[in-house]
Tab-separated table of C-alpha atoms in Angstrom:
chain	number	residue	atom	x	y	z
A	1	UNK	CA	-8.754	-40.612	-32.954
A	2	UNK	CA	-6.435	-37.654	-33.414
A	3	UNK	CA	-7.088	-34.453	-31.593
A	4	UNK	CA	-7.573	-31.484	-33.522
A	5	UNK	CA	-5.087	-28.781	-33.135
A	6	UNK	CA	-6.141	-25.275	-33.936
A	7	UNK	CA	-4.164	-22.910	-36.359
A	8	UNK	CA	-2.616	-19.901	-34.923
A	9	UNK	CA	-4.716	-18.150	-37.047
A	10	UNK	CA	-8.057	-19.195	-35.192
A	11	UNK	CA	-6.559	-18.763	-31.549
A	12	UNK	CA	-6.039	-15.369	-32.256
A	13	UNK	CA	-9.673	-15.307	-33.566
A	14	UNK	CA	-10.842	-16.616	-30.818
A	15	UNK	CA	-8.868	-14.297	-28.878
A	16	UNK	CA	-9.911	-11.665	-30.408
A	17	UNK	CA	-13.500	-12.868	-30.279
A	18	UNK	CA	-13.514	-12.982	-26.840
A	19	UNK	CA	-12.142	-9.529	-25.922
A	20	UNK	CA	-14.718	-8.249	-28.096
A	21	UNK	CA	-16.975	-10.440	-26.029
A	22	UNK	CA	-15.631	-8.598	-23.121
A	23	UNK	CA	-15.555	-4.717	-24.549
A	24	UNK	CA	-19.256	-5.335	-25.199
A	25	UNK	CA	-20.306	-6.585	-21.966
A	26	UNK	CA	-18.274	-3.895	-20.460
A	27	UNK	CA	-20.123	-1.542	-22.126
A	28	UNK	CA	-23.857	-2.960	-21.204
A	29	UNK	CA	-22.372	-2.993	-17.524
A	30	UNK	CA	-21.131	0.873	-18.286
A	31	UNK	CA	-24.504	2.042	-19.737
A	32	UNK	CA	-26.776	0.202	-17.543
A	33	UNK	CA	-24.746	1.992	-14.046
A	34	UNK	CA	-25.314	5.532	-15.879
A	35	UNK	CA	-29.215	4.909	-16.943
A	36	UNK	CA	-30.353	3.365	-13.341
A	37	UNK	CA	-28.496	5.911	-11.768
A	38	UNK	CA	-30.552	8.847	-13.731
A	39	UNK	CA	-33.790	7.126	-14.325
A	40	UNK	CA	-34.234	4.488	-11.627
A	41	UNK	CA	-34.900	0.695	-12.769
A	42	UNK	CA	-38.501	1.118	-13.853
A	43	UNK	CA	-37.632	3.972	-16.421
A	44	UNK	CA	-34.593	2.196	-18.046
A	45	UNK	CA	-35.891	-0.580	-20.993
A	46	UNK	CA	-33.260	-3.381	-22.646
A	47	UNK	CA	-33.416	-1.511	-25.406
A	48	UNK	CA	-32.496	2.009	-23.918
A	49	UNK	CA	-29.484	0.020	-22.125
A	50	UNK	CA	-28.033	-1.674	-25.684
A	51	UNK	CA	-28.415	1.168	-27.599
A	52	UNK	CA	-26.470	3.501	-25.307
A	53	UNK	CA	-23.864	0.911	-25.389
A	54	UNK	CA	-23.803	0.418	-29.108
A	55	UNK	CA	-24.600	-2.968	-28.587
A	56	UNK	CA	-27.636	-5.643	-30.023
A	57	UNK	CA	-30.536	-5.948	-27.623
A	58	UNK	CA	-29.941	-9.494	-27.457
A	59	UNK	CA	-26.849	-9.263	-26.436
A	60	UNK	CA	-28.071	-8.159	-22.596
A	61	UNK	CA	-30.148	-11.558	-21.974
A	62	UNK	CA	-27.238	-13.576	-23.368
A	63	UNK	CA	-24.538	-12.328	-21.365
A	64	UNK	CA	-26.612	-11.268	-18.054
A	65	UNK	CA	-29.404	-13.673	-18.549
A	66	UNK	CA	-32.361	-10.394	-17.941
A	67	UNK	CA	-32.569	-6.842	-17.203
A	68	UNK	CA	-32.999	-7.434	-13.349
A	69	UNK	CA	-29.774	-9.681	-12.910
A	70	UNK	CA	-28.165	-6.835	-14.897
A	71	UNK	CA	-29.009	-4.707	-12.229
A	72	UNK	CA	-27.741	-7.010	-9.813
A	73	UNK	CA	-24.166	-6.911	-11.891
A	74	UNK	CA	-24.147	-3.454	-11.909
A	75	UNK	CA	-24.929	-3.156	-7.897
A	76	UNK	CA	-22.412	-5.846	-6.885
A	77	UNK	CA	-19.502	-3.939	-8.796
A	78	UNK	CA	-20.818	-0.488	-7.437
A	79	UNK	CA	-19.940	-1.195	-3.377
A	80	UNK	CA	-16.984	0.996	-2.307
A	81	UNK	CA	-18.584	0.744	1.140
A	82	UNK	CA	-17.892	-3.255	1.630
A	83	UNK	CA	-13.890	-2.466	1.521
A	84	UNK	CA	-14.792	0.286	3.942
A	85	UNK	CA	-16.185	-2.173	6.309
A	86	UNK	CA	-14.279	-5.326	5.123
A	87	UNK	CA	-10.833	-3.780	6.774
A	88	UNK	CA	-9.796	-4.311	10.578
A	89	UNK	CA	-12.688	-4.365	13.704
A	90	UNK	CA	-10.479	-1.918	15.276
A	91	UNK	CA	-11.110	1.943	13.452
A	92	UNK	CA	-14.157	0.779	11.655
A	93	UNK	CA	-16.370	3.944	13.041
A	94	UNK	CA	-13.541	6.105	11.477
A	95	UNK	CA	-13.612	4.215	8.302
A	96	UNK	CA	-17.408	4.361	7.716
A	97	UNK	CA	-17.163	8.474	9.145
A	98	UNK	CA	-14.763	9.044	7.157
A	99	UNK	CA	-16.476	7.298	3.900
A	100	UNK	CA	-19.865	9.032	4.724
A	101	UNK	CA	-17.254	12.630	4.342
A	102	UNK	CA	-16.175	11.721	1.016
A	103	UNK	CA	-19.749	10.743	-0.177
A	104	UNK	CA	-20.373	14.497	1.289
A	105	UNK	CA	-17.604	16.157	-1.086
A	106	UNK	CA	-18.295	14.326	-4.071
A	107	UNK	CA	-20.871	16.304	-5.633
A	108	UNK	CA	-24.002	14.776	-7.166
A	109	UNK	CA	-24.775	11.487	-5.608
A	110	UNK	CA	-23.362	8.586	-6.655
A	111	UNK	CA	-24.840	5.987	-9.184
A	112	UNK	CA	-24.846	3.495	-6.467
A	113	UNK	CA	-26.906	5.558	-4.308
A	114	UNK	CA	-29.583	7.010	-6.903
A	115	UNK	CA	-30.079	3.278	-8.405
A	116	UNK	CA	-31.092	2.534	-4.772
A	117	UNK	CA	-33.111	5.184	-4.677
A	118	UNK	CA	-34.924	5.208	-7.107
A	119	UNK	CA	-35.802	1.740	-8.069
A	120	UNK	CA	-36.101	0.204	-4.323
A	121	UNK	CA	-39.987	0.109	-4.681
A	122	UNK	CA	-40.159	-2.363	-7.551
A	123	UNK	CA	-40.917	-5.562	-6.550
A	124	UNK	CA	-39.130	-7.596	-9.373
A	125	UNK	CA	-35.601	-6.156	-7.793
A	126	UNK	CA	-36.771	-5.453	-4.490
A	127	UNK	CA	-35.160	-9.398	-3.585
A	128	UNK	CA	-31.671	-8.023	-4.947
A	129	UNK	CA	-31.309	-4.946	-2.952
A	130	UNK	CA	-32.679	-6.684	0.198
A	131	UNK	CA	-29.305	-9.258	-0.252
A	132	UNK	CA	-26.980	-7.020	-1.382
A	133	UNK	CA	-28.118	-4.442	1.706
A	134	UNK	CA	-28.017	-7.351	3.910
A	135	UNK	CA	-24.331	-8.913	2.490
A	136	UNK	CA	-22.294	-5.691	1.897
A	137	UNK	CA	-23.541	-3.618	4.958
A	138	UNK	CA	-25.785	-5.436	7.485
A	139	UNK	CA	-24.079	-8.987	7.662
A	140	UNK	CA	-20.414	-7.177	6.973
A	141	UNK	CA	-21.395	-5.293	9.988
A	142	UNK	CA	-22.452	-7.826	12.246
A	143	UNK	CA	-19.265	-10.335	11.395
A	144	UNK	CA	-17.214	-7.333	12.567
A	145	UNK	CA	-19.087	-6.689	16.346
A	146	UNK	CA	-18.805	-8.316	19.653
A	147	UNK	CA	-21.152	-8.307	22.275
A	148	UNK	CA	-25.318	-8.380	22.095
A	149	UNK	CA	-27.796	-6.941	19.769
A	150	UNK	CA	-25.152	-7.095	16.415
A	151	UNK	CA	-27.675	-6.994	14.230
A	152	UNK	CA	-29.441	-4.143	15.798
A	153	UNK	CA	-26.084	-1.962	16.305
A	154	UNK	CA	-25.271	-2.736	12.223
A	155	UNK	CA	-29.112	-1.659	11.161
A	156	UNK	CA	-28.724	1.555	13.042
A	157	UNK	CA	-25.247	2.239	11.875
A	158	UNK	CA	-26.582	1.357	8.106
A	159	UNK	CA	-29.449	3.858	8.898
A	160	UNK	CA	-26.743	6.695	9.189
A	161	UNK	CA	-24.801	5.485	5.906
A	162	UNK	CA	-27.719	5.118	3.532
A	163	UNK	CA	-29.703	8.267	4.748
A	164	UNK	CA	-27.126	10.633	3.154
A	165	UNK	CA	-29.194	10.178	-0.793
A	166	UNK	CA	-32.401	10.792	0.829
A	167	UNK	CA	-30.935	13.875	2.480
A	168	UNK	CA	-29.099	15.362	-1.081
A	169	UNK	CA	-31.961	15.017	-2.984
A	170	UNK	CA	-34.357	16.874	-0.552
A	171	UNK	CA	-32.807	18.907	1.473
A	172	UNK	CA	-28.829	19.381	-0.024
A	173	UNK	CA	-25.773	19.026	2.001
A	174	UNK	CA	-24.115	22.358	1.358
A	175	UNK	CA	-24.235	22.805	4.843
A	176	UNK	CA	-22.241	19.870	5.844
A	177	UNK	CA	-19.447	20.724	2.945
A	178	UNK	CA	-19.246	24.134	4.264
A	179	UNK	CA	-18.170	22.059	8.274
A	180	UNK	CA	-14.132	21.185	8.426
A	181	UNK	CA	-13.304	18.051	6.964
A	182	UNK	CA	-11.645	16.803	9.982
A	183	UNK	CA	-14.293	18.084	12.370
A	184	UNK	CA	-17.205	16.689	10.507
A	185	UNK	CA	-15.185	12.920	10.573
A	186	UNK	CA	-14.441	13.513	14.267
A	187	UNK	CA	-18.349	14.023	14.622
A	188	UNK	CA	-19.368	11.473	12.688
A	189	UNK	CA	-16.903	9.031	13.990
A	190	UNK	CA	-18.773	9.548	17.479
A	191	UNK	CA	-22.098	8.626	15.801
A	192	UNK	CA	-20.837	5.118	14.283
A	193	UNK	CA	-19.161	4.428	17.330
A	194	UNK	CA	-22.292	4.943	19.771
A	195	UNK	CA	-24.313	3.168	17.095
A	196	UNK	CA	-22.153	0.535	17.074
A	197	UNK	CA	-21.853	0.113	20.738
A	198	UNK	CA	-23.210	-2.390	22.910
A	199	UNK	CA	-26.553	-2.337	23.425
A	200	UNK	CA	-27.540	-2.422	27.472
């Protein structure tokens, strides 16, 4: 039997095809990061999500299979923090200090942060933030310590990095903008180091 051959013409449909494929899904990903972020997961429908992204509903189920594994797409794409900790064993309390100062100086929150924050009490996505807390900060954490108690020393030191919503959203951090760059990094470089120690 001879194998069929496709034109030019429907490569470059298919081409075509696919990076519309791709625009679409980029926007889903786009709309769903700004919608958790504002509203928190319970607040933000399918529908809400496609039509900020000028997209059909159906579209969301068929390329991210439901709304909670949409929010696991969005979360796994939204970790600046894992490249933070990913790097060398050796400066890693400088890295995460000086991480926790730019999430100071950046103004309103992150999306990353307010998804966690305000959709970490609903049970149907409760599994993904436990495994994406545990992979991107705890376990990254403990793969990078030597010595006893890793686990302990990375759950403290991920106590210091995720308070800092909490903290904006109650409280406000113009205090800590108004501290020296440098000083603040040298303070909080302390901190991730003695929570990061050794535990007698």
């Amino acid at each position: 039997m001879l194998e069929q051959v496709e034109s030019p013409e429907s490569h470059e449909s298919g081409e075509r095809r696919k990076r519309n494929r791709e625009a679409t899904r980029q926007r889903l990903l786009e709309a769903a990061r700004a919608l958790f972020g504002e509203h928190g997961y319970d607040h933000v429908s399918v529908r809400m999500i496609a039509a900020t992204a000028d997209a059909n509903v159906a579209l969301v189920n068929r390329y991210f299979g439901s709304k909670a594994e949409l929010f696991g797409e969005v979360l796994a794409g939204e970790s600046s923090l894992e490249t933070v900790i990913t790097g060398e064993p050796e400066g890693l309390a400088r890295r995460l200090a000086e991480h926790y100062v730019r999430q100071v100086h950046r103004g309103p929150s992150s999306p990353i942060f307010r998804m966690l924050d305000r959709s970490v009490g609903n049970p149907e996505i409760r599994p993904i933030l436990t495994q994406h807390l545990e992979s991107v900060v705890v376990k990254a954490l403990v793969d990078r310590l030597e010595g006893p108690n890793p686990r302990a020393r990375a759950l403290l030191a991920a106590t210091v990095i995720m308070g800092t919503n909490p903290v904006r959203r109650l409280l406000g951090l113009q205090d800590l903008k108004e501290i020296d760059s440098d000083a603040l990094t040298e303070r909080l470089t302390t901190i991730f180091e003695t929570a990061l120690a050794p535990i007698d």
